[in-house]
């Protein structure tokens, strides 16, 4: 058998170009070089290129071939971040799909960092990395790194309402239900996402974003908590009661400082979703903006 | 075209019978008759029959045909519960798959009940129904109804540890930190499941199981809560702090009373999963048993 | 107890406004009026408003109250489409959140339509509705209706490659392997999404979008297929082999005709995801554009 | 602060023991030693112990501590399989929960194996490992290893019906639509699960189970397929058309040989779920049994 027909390369008579054509849900182990170590992540990946109006199909197998090349390169010489792997992928896609004007790659992966409990026990905490990159034929490149962090938030509104209610119901304890002492409220798990998209030259460290997200929440969650540690975390959350709105704004403030040197067109997305303990639904706050707008 | 070959009916030379053969993920609207009203549920359904060693394939299209018949019957004359629809389905499967010795049907669906907030506002709360039935060729039938309820639980252990910690840190507020006054703790959303499987004759009301689950949790969750209502729910949860173990055991106690007249071989499953606000993982307690064993 | 503090209304000193604040994952039954009937859908809903920099929190309970009002109105006088319910909700949100400049509502729900098999058997097929609306304080309104349709596509490239391979391997069967006769290829389930966003005055019928999606796929899927019907569907898919790119473009062509009278700024999104039977990953094509651009 | 109250250790007056109490959804990196290499998996883990009637709560933090110990041990001296990690965990749980009579651990993880395409290209294919172990205070231990494999199956019934239909519709090609030549049919992705549970002494190699699953399907799926390879895979699937029932039975036959030396009480579960390309629902076949019963 000599030659198979290249159906994808046949002209398309539709007259419609396509925004993105590619593959989703590819899973592969990818090595990245983190501060002081190399880690292997199981990346779940989507890649796309655009398709001109006059071409019937994209060559889908080139996507996985590009991926393999990038993964093998990452094994020999790990990129510093998952967003760099994405960018390398987007560049490779532009080379292999000569008809494309834009390539896009998205990866997410479980990611682990060491933390310490209040009493000094070391624990390995799971987070989620969200990376993406786009490369244009003309040379423009954008890349983004984001993190998803499970923390805890305690409601400031219910705390004050419960305080009033308790003062009524426990009048003999009223004096010690003063406003400077944390009071009962509902608290719950929340998922905080922080994502920063920069031009191709600038980089943001994912570990820093995890830290900012943890700082923004009422308290961080930890996988191991002995009795006293648990009490300290719970109390910290109640000394630090926050709406989802507060979490997002406090992280925006921290980001402004941390990303001080970055360009004004840097995109920032901060989102906090609280899995409300008193409702069956979730509460959410989000800001999507540029550094320039934040700096006003 | 006269006749298509019946490949499924061909003899199988494998010598292996199969435990279950069927279809999963079928979605259809099903009407059931609830106390005082008829409701239409979107049921997600799996049905199976067993297959003898000497038959190559089950006739899969008969499953959907049986389903359609049951659904049409339910529109004319709604069954009292989703578990009855399951049982009708299992019976119909045995008729249509003459080679099967056992038929099984599982359905789950969103389900809504009216609730009232502490201040008397009516709210529609979402729950999940879990129904199943099995029918044996010999005549034996079992059917089960279960509910999944999103509620709230407050940790009794952290409450006492936080109390100790606060007495240390706020010595002048000791008055409000007495053991008879609720104190700060972590609280969170939990998913409580209560399921009862009976012989073919006995029935358990799903609405009762929802109520038992709500009673077992530290407090119920409600979709609408104005400020004072919210404070009352939060305070109730803190007056009623419970481990997942407590939730399961309290519901078992309530079930024992409620299911007083039922046979000893009635199966009971109670499970409480707490989406811990201080951890990234969940805590779970579960009991699977018979009424006879519970009554000991 | 007189008055609880309104913590949300307190001034925020962050200086950061928020893009969206609201609730997600609310489930409620919603009635809509479809051609010739009223149907009740279980809608899963997210609603958001924006929040100015000088306000600490959004009044979250107003969201559910607005929802309840809309749902009750829908029971008395069903809106014609889920997107209308979304728009009513967005308007109500603007009224209740007097500080917001923009309100947004998204709903998705299982949805069922009658279909007929080639031999004339009626079957109830499940689809998914995706609706959303935004309303600006200034009066501008946009609303979108979309559908998600599970169909089948057969690969045109593999068909020709397999044909070449089979001609080599079965030279004496060359007669049935001519290019005008469908040949073996891989085929698979695919999820096709068609979404149209219009200004507040224009409407698109969801049932039409389902039909266009089905027409664009290699063949529709049906829940009941007796042997001959199954063969006809399979053969139809193989007479109509399509890349995901083809499916998207063919639907774009059909949309252009169907949406003939609509404004040029109407947004259109068509996406086809093929759950490849020969790969562990999926293939995707998508176009996001305006009618004006499509009409060029 | 000296001592915190041990609320969990307090007597329970419920009279109800609990079947399982523990934690779910813990994610941690775990090292295992595979043939010729050490791999690090991201294991998602659930662990449980039972709880006697007279104890109020299980000490949940001991579960994560046990996990940490096991993970650190796995880093120093990797266990040969994920099921061994589970067994070590179950043993450790029995030590740390002195009141428990039974401990249980379940882990699942993405897992990668090298494969070769028909033309010799190497590709890394993703699978899923499913491991679990139970340990009784009395000494009895059981452990299970399972795999989830995404492959392809082509329907043998539709192939013959389509053949008949095509003979009618293409009478001049009738001669070459003979029964010994593969014909058009619907094919689709399927998920095949093979799981083997043995007593504590015997082991089954996960890589072998993946291979058996692949052998049982109509054809394996591969992440990279150039045109000719794709045609070969598609043709292989059509030369090997199989119902889900066939896939399960063929794997049962292969397992019988492969597990020749294992005890009769070895549990075996084989399940094949086909994501039907012609339906919106899935087709499933499953057998749950012992080797002794299979050997009859």
CSV table of N, CA, C and O in Angstrom, one decimal, chain A residues 183-286:
chain,number,residue,atom,x,y,z
A,183,UNK,N,-17.0,35.2,67.7
A,183,UNK,CA,-18.3,34.5,68.1
A,183,UNK,C,-18.6,33.4,67.1
A,183,UNK,O,-18.0,33.3,66.0
A,184,UNK,N,-19.6,32.6,67.4
A,184,UNK,CA,-20.1,31.5,66.5
A,184,UNK,C,-20.5,32.1,65.2
A,184,UNK,O,-21.1,33.1,65.1
A,185,UNK,N,-20.2,31.4,64.1
A,185,UNK,CA,-20.8,31.7,62.8
A,185,UNK,C,-20.7,30.4,62.0
A,185,UNK,O,-20.2,29.4,62.4
A,186,UNK,N,-21.3,30.5,60.8
A,186,UNK,CA,-21.1,29.3,59.9
A,186,UNK,C,-19.8,29.5,59.1
A,186,UNK,O,-19.4,30.6,58.8
A,187,UNK,N,-19.1,28.4,59.0
A,187,UNK,CA,-17.9,28.4,58.2
A,187,UNK,C,-17.9,27.2,57.3
A,187,UNK,O,-18.8,26.3,57.5
A,188,UNK,N,-17.1,27.1,56.3
A,188,UNK,CA,-17.2,26.1,55.3
A,188,UNK,C,-16.0,26.0,54.4
A,188,UNK,O,-15.1,26.9,54.5
A,189,UNK,N,-15.9,24.9,53.7
A,189,UNK,CA,-14.8,24.8,52.7
A,189,UNK,C,-15.0,25.8,51.6
A,189,UNK,O,-16.2,26.0,51.2
A,190,UNK,N,-14.0,26.4,51.1
A,190,UNK,CA,-14.1,27.1,49.9
A,190,UNK,C,-13.0,26.8,48.9
A,190,UNK,O,-11.9,26.4,49.3
A,191,UNK,N,-13.3,27.1,47.6
A,191,UNK,CA,-12.3,26.8,46.6
A,191,UNK,C,-11.9,28.2,46.0
A,191,UNK,O,-12.8,28.9,45.4
A,192,UNK,N,-10.7,28.6,46.2
A,192,UNK,CA,-10.2,29.9,45.7
A,192,UNK,C,-9.3,29.7,44.5
A,192,UNK,O,-8.4,28.9,44.6
A,193,UNK,N,-9.6,30.4,43.5
A,193,UNK,CA,-8.8,30.3,42.3
A,193,UNK,C,-8.1,31.6,42.0
A,193,UNK,O,-8.7,32.7,42.0
A,194,UNK,N,-6.8,31.5,41.7
A,194,UNK,CA,-6.0,32.7,41.4
A,194,UNK,C,-5.3,32.4,40.1
A,194,UNK,O,-4.5,31.4,40.0
A,195,UNK,N,-5.4,33.3,39.1
A,195,UNK,CA,-4.8,33.0,37.8
A,195,UNK,C,-4.2,34.3,37.3
A,195,UNK,O,-4.9,35.4,37.4
A,196,UNK,N,-3.0,34.2,36.7
A,196,UNK,CA,-2.4,35.4,36.2
A,196,UNK,C,-1.9,35.1,34.8
A,196,UNK,O,-1.2,34.1,34.5
A,197,UNK,N,-2.3,36.0,33.8
A,197,UNK,CA,-1.8,35.8,32.4
A,197,UNK,C,-0.9,36.9,32.0
A,197,UNK,O,-1.2,38.1,32.1
A,198,UNK,N,0.3,36.5,31.5
A,198,UNK,CA,1.3,37.5,31.2
A,198,UNK,C,1.6,37.3,29.7
A,198,UNK,O,1.3,36.4,29.0
A,199,UNK,N,2.4,38.4,29.2
A,199,UNK,CA,3.0,38.2,27.9
A,199,UNK,C,4.1,37.1,28.0
A,199,UNK,O,4.4,36.7,29.1
A,200,UNK,N,4.6,36.7,26.9
A,200,UNK,CA,5.5,35.6,26.9
A,200,UNK,C,6.8,35.7,27.7
A,200,UNK,O,7.4,34.7,28.1
A,201,UNK,N,7.2,36.9,28.1
A,201,UNK,CA,8.5,37.1,28.7
A,201,UNK,C,8.4,37.0,30.2
A,201,UNK,O,9.3,36.5,30.9
A,202,UNK,N,7.3,37.4,30.8
A,202,UNK,CA,7.1,37.5,32.2
A,202,UNK,C,6.6,36.2,32.8
A,202,UNK,O,5.8,35.5,32.2
A,203,UNK,N,7.1,35.9,34.1
A,203,UNK,CA,6.6,34.7,34.7
A,203,UNK,C,6.1,35.0,36.2
A,203,UNK,O,6.6,35.9,36.8
A,204,UNK,N,5.2,34.2,36.6
A,204,UNK,CA,4.7,34.3,38.0
A,204,UNK,C,4.8,32.9,38.6
A,204,UNK,O,4.6,31.9,37.9
A,205,UNK,N,5.3,32.8,39.8
A,205,UNK,CA,5.5,31.5,40.5
A,205,UNK,C,4.2,31.0,41.1
A,205,UNK,O,3.6,31.6,41.9
A,206,UNK,N,3.9,29.8,40.7
A,206,UNK,CA,2.6,29.1,41.1
A,206,UNK,C,2.6,29.0,42.6
A,206,UNK,O,1.6,29.2,43.3
A,207,UNK,N,3.7,28.7,43.3
A,207,UNK,CA,3.8,28.5,44.7
A,207,UNK,C,3.4,29.8,45.4
A,207,UNK,O,2.8,29.8,46.5
A,208,UNK,N,3.8,30.9,44.8
A,208,UNK,CA,3.4,32.2,45.4
A,208,UNK,C,1.9,32.4,45.3
A,208,UNK,O,1.3,33.0,46.3
A,209,UNK,N,1.3,32.0,44.2
A,209,UNK,CA,-0.2,32.2,44.1
A,209,UNK,C,-0.9,31.3,45.1
A,209,UNK,O,-1.9,31.8,45.7
A,210,UNK,N,-0.4,30.1,45.3
A,210,UNK,CA,-1.0,29.3,46.4
A,210,UNK,C,-1.0,30.0,47.7
A,210,UNK,O,-2.0,30.1,48.4
A,211,UNK,N,0.2,30.6,48.0
A,211,UNK,CA,0.3,31.3,49.3
A,211,UNK,C,-0.6,32.5,49.4
A,211,UNK,O,-1.3,32.7,50.5
A,212,UNK,N,-0.8,33.2,48.3
A,212,UNK,CA,-1.7,34.4,48.4
A,212,UNK,C,-3.1,33.9,48.6
A,212,UNK,O,-3.9,34.5,49.4
A,213,UNK,N,-3.5,32.8,47.9
A,213,UNK,CA,-4.8,32.3,48.1
A,213,UNK,C,-5.1,31.9,49.5
A,213,UNK,O,-6.1,32.2,50.1
A,214,UNK,N,-4.1,31.2,50.1
A,214,UNK,CA,-4.2,30.8,51.5
A,214,UNK,C,-4.3,32.0,52.5
A,214,UNK,O,-5.1,32.0,53.4
A,215,UNK,N,-3.5,33.0,52.1
A,215,UNK,CA,-3.6,34.2,53.0
A,215,UNK,C,-4.9,34.9,52.9
A,215,UNK,O,-5.4,35.5,53.9
A,216,UNK,N,-5.5,34.9,51.7
A,216,UNK,CA,-6.8,35.5,51.5
A,216,UNK,C,-8.0,34.9,52.2
A,216,UNK,O,-9.0,35.5,52.5
A,217,UNK,N,-7.9,33.6,52.4
A,217,UNK,CA,-9.0,32.8,53.0
A,217,UNK,C,-9.0,33.1,54.5
A,217,UNK,O,-8.1,33.6,55.1
A,218,UNK,N,-10.1,32.8,55.2
A,218,UNK,CA,-10.2,33.0,56.7
A,218,UNK,C,-9.1,32.1,57.4
A,218,UNK,O,-8.5,32.6,58.4
A,219,UNK,N,-8.9,30.9,56.9
A,219,UNK,CA,-7.8,30.1,57.4
A,219,UNK,C,-7.5,29.1,56.3
A,219,UNK,O,-8.4,28.7,55.5
A,220,UNK,N,-6.3,28.6,56.3
A,220,UNK,CA,-6.0,27.5,55.4
A,220,UNK,C,-6.5,26.2,56.0
A,220,UNK,O,-6.7,26.0,57.2
A,221,UNK,N,-6.7,25.2,55.1
A,221,UNK,CA,-7.1,23.8,55.6
A,221,UNK,C,-5.8,23.0,55.6
A,221,UNK,O,-4.9,23.2,54.8
A,222,UNK,N,-5.8,22.0,56.5
A,222,UNK,CA,-4.6,21.2,56.6
A,222,UNK,C,-5.0,19.7,56.7
A,222,UNK,O,-6.1,19.5,57.4
A,223,UNK,N,-4.3,18.8,56.2
A,223,UNK,CA,-4.7,17.4,56.1
A,223,UNK,C,-4.6,16.7,57.5
A,223,UNK,O,-5.3,15.8,57.8
A,224,UNK,N,-3.6,17.1,58.3
A,224,UNK,CA,-3.4,16.6,59.6
A,224,UNK,C,-3.6,17.7,60.6
A,224,UNK,O,-2.9,18.7,60.6
A,225,UNK,N,-4.5,17.4,61.5
A,225,UNK,CA,-4.7,18.4,62.6
A,225,UNK,C,-5.0,17.6,63.9
A,225,UNK,O,-6.0,17.0,64.1
A,226,UNK,N,-4.0,17.7,64.8
A,226,UNK,CA,-4.3,17.1,66.2
A,226,UNK,C,-5.1,18.1,66.9
A,226,UNK,O,-5.3,19.3,66.5
A,227,UNK,N,-5.7,17.7,68.0
A,227,UNK,CA,-6.7,18.5,68.7
A,227,UNK,C,-6.4,20.0,68.8
A,227,UNK,O,-7.2,20.9,68.5
A,228,UNK,N,-5.2,20.3,69.4
A,228,UNK,CA,-4.9,21.7,69.6
A,228,UNK,C,-4.7,22.5,68.3
A,228,UNK,O,-5.2,23.6,68.2
A,229,UNK,N,-4.1,21.8,67.3
A,229,UNK,CA,-3.9,22.5,66.0
A,229,UNK,C,-5.3,22.8,65.4
A,229,UNK,O,-5.5,23.8,64.8
A,230,UNK,N,-6.2,21.8,65.5
A,230,UNK,CA,-7.5,22.0,65.0
A,230,UNK,C,-8.2,23.3,65.6
A,230,UNK,O,-8.7,24.1,64.9
A,231,UNK,N,-8.1,23.4,66.9
A,231,UNK,CA,-8.7,24.5,67.6
A,231,UNK,C,-8.0,25.8,67.2
A,231,UNK,O,-8.7,26.8,67.0
A,232,UNK,N,-6.7,25.8,67.0
A,232,UNK,CA,-6.1,27.0,66.5
A,232,UNK,C,-6.5,27.4,65.1
A,232,UNK,O,-6.7,28.6,64.9
A,233,UNK,N,-6.7,26.5,64.3
A,233,UNK,CA,-7.2,26.8,62.9
A,233,UNK,C,-8.6,27.4,62.9
A,233,UNK,O,-8.9,28.3,62.2
A,234,UNK,N,-9.4,26.7,63.7
A,234,UNK,CA,-10.8,27.1,63.8
A,234,UNK,C,-10.9,28.6,64.4
A,234,UNK,O,-11.6,29.4,63.9
A,235,UNK,N,-10.1,28.8,65.4
A,235,UNK,CA,-10.1,30.1,66.0
A,235,UNK,C,-9.6,31.2,65.1
A,235,UNK,O,-10.1,32.3,65.0
A,236,UNK,N,-8.5,30.8,64.4
A,236,UNK,CA,-8.0,31.7,63.4
A,236,UNK,C,-9.0,32.1,62.4
A,236,UNK,O,-9.2,33.3,62.0
A,237,UNK,N,-9.8,31.1,61.9
A,237,UNK,CA,-10.8,31.4,60.9
A,237,UNK,C,-11.8,32.4,61.5
A,237,UNK,O,-12.3,33.3,60.8
A,238,UNK,N,-12.2,32.2,62.7
A,238,UNK,CA,-13.2,33.1,63.4
A,238,UNK,C,-12.7,34.4,63.8
A,238,UNK,O,-13.4,35.4,64.0
A,239,UNK,N,-11.4,34.6,63.9
A,239,UNK,CA,-10.8,35.9,64.1
A,239,UNK,C,-10.7,36.7,62.8
A,239,UNK,O,-10.3,37.8,62.7
A,240,UNK,N,-10.9,36.0,61.7
A,240,UNK,CA,-10.7,36.4,60.4
A,240,UNK,C,-11.9,36.2,59.5
A,240,UNK,O,-11.7,35.7,58.4
A,241,UNK,N,-13.1,36.5,60.0
A,241,UNK,CA,-14.3,36.1,59.2
A,241,UNK,C,-14.3,36.9,57.9
A,241,UNK,O,-14.0,38.1,57.9
A,242,UNK,N,-14.7,36.2,56.8
A,242,UNK,CA,-14.7,36.9,55.5
A,242,UNK,C,-15.8,36.4,54.6
A,242,UNK,O,-16.1,35.2,54.5
A,243,UNK,N,-16.4,37.3,53.9
A,243,UNK,CA,-17.3,37.0,52.8
A,243,UNK,C,-16.4,36.5,51.6
A,243,UNK,O,-15.2,36.8,51.6
A,244,UNK,N,-17.0,35.9,50.7
A,244,UNK,CA,-16.3,35.5,49.4
A,244,UNK,C,-15.8,36.8,48.8
A,244,UNK,O,-14.7,36.9,48.2
A,245,UNK,N,-16.5,37.9,48.9
A,245,UNK,CA,-16.1,39.2,48.4
A,245,UNK,C,-14.8,39.6,49.1
A,245,UNK,O,-13.9,40.2,48.4
A,246,UNK,N,-14.7,39.5,50.4
A,246,UNK,CA,-13.5,39.9,51.1
A,246,UNK,C,-12.3,39.1,50.6
A,246,UNK,O,-11.2,39.6,50.5
A,247,UNK,N,-12.5,37.8,50.5
A,247,UNK,CA,-11.4,36.9,50.1
A,247,UNK,C,-10.9,37.4,48.7
A,247,UNK,O,-9.6,37.5,48.6
A,248,UNK,N,-11.7,37.6,47.8
A,248,UNK,CA,-11.3,38.1,46.5
A,248,UNK,C,-10.5,39.4,46.6
A,248,UNK,O,-9.4,39.6,46.0
A,249,UNK,N,-11.1,40.3,47.3
A,249,UNK,CA,-10.5,41.7,47.4
A,249,UNK,C,-9.1,41.6,48.1
A,249,UNK,O,-8.2,42.3,47.7
A,250,UNK,N,-9.1,40.8,49.1
A,250,UNK,CA,-7.8,40.8,49.9
A,250,UNK,C,-6.7,40.2,49.0
A,250,UNK,O,-5.6,40.6,49.0
A,251,UNK,N,-7.1,39.2,48.2
A,251,UNK,CA,-6.1,38.6,47.3
A,251,UNK,C,-5.7,39.5,46.2
A,251,UNK,O,-4.5,39.6,45.8
A,252,UNK,N,-6.7,40.3,45.7
A,252,UNK,CA,-6.3,41.3,44.7
A,252,UNK,C,-5.3,42.3,45.3
A,252,UNK,O,-4.3,42.7,44.6
A,253,UNK,N,-5.5,42.7,46.5
A,253,UNK,CA,-4.5,43.6,47.2
A,253,UNK,C,-3.2,43.0,47.3
A,253,UNK,O,-2.1,43.6,47.0
A,254,UNK,N,-3.1,41.7,47.7
A,254,UNK,CA,-1.8,41.0,47.8
A,254,UNK,C,-1.2,40.9,46.4
A,254,UNK,O,0.1,41.0,46.3
A,255,UNK,N,-2.0,40.6,45.4
A,255,UNK,CA,-1.5,40.4,44.1
A,255,UNK,C,-0.8,41.7,43.5
A,255,UNK,O,0.2,41.7,42.9
A,256,UNK,N,-1.5,42.8,43.8
A,256,UNK,CA,-1.0,44.1,43.4
A,256,UNK,C,0.4,44.3,43.8
A,256,UNK,O,1.3,44.8,43.1
A,257,UNK,N,0.7,44.0,45.1
A,257,UNK,CA,2.1,44.1,45.6
A,257,UNK,C,3.0,43.1,45.0
A,257,UNK,O,4.1,43.4,44.5
A,258,UNK,N,2.6,41.8,45.0
A,258,UNK,CA,3.4,40.7,44.5
A,258,UNK,C,3.8,40.9,43.0
A,258,UNK,O,4.9,40.6,42.6
A,259,UNK,N,2.8,41.4,42.2
A,259,UNK,CA,3.1,41.5,40.8
A,259,UNK,C,3.5,42.9,40.4
A,259,UNK,O,3.3,43.4,39.3
A,260,UNK,N,4.2,43.6,41.3
A,260,UNK,CA,4.5,45.0,41.2
A,260,UNK,C,5.2,45.3,39.9
A,260,UNK,O,4.9,46.2,39.2
A,261,UNK,N,6.2,44.5,39.5
A,261,UNK,CA,6.9,44.8,38.3
A,261,UNK,C,6.3,44.4,37.0
A,261,UNK,O,6.8,44.7,35.9
A,262,UNK,N,5.1,43.8,37.0
A,262,UNK,CA,4.6,43.2,35.8
A,262,UNK,C,3.8,44.3,34.9
A,262,UNK,O,3.4,45.3,35.5
A,263,UNK,N,3.7,44.0,33.7
A,263,UNK,CA,3.1,44.9,32.7
A,263,UNK,C,1.7,45.2,33.0
A,263,UNK,O,1.0,44.3,33.6
A,264,UNK,N,1.1,46.3,32.6
A,264,UNK,CA,-0.2,46.7,32.9
A,264,UNK,C,-1.3,45.8,32.2
A,264,UNK,O,-2.4,45.7,32.7
A,265,UNK,N,-0.9,45.2,31.1
A,265,UNK,CA,-1.8,44.3,30.4
A,265,UNK,C,-1.9,42.9,31.0
A,265,UNK,O,-2.5,42.0,30.4
A,266,UNK,N,-1.2,42.7,32.1
A,266,UNK,CA,-1.3,41.4,32.7
A,266,UNK,C,-2.7,41.2,33.2
A,266,UNK,O,-3.3,42.0,33.8
A,267,UNK,N,-3.2,40.0,32.8
A,267,UNK,CA,-4.6,39.7,33.2
A,267,UNK,C,-4.6,39.0,34.5
A,267,UNK,O,-3.8,38.1,34.8
A,268,UNK,N,-5.6,39.3,35.4
A,268,UNK,CA,-5.7,38.7,36.7
A,268,UNK,C,-7.2,38.2,36.8
A,268,UNK,O,-8.1,38.9,36.5
A,269,UNK,N,-7.3,37.0,37.3
A,269,UNK,CA,-8.6,36.4,37.7
A,269,UNK,C,-8.5,35.9,39.1
A,269,UNK,O,-7.7,35.0,39.4
A,270,UNK,N,-9.4,36.3,40.0
A,270,UNK,CA,-9.5,35.8,41.3
A,270,UNK,C,-10.9,35.4,41.6
A,270,UNK,O,-11.8,36.2,41.3
A,271,UNK,N,-11.1,34.2,42.1
A,271,UNK,CA,-12.5,33.7,42.3
A,271,UNK,C,-12.5,32.9,43.6
A,271,UNK,O,-11.6,32.1,43.9
A,272,UNK,N,-13.6,33.1,44.4
A,272,UNK,CA,-13.7,32.4,45.6
A,272,UNK,C,-15.1,31.8,45.6
A,272,UNK,O,-16.1,32.5,45.5
A,273,UNK,N,-15.2,30.5,45.7
A,273,UNK,CA,-16.5,29.8,45.8
A,273,UNK,C,-16.6,29.1,47.1
A,273,UNK,O,-15.8,28.3,47.5
A,274,UNK,N,-17.6,29.5,47.9
A,274,UNK,CA,-17.8,29.0,49.2
A,274,UNK,C,-19.0,28.0,49.2
A,274,UNK,O,-20.1,28.2,48.8
A,275,UNK,N,-18.6,26.8,49.7
A,275,UNK,CA,-19.6,25.7,49.7
A,275,UNK,C,-20.4,25.8,51.0
A,275,UNK,O,-20.3,25.0,51.9
A,276,UNK,N,-21.3,26.8,51.0
A,276,UNK,CA,-22.1,27.2,52.2
A,276,UNK,C,-22.6,26.1,53.1
A,276,UNK,O,-23.3,25.2,52.6
A,277,UNK,N,-22.2,26.1,54.3
A,277,UNK,CA,-22.7,25.1,55.2
A,277,UNK,C,-24.2,25.3,55.6
A,277,UNK,O,-24.8,24.3,56.0
A,278,UNK,N,-24.7,26.4,55.4
A,278,UNK,CA,-26.1,26.7,55.8
A,278,UNK,C,-27.1,26.6,54.6
A,278,UNK,O,-28.3,26.7,54.8
A,279,UNK,N,-26.5,26.5,53.4
A,279,UNK,CA,-27.4,26.4,52.2
A,279,UNK,C,-27.0,25.2,51.4
A,279,UNK,O,-25.9,24.6,51.6
A,280,UNK,N,-27.8,24.8,50.5
A,280,UNK,CA,-27.5,23.7,49.6
A,280,UNK,C,-26.7,24.2,48.3
A,280,UNK,O,-26.2,23.4,47.5
A,281,UNK,N,-26.7,25.5,48.1
A,281,UNK,CA,-26.0,26.1,47.0
A,281,UNK,C,-24.7,26.8,47.4
A,281,UNK,O,-24.4,26.8,48.6
A,282,UNK,N,-23.9,27.2,46.5
A,282,UNK,CA,-22.6,27.9,46.8
A,282,UNK,C,-22.7,29.4,46.6
A,282,UNK,O,-23.6,29.9,45.9
A,283,UNK,N,-21.8,30.1,47.3
A,283,UNK,CA,-21.7,31.6,47.1
A,283,UNK,C,-20.4,31.8,46.4
A,283,UNK,O,-19.4,31.1,46.6
A,284,UNK,N,-20.4,32.8,45.5
A,284,UNK,CA,-19.2,33.0,44.6
A,284,UNK,C,-19.0,34.5,44.5
A,284,UNK,O,-19.9,35.3,44.4
A,285,UNK,N,-17.7,34.9,44.5
A,285,UNK,CA,-17.3,36.2,44.1
A,285,UNK,C,-16.1,36.1,43.1
A,285,UNK,O,-15.3,35.2,43.2
A,286,UNK,N,-16.1,37.0,42.1
A,286,UNK,CA,-15.0,36.9,41.1
A,286,UNK,C,-14.6,38.3,40.6
A,286,UNK,O,-15.5,39.1,40.5
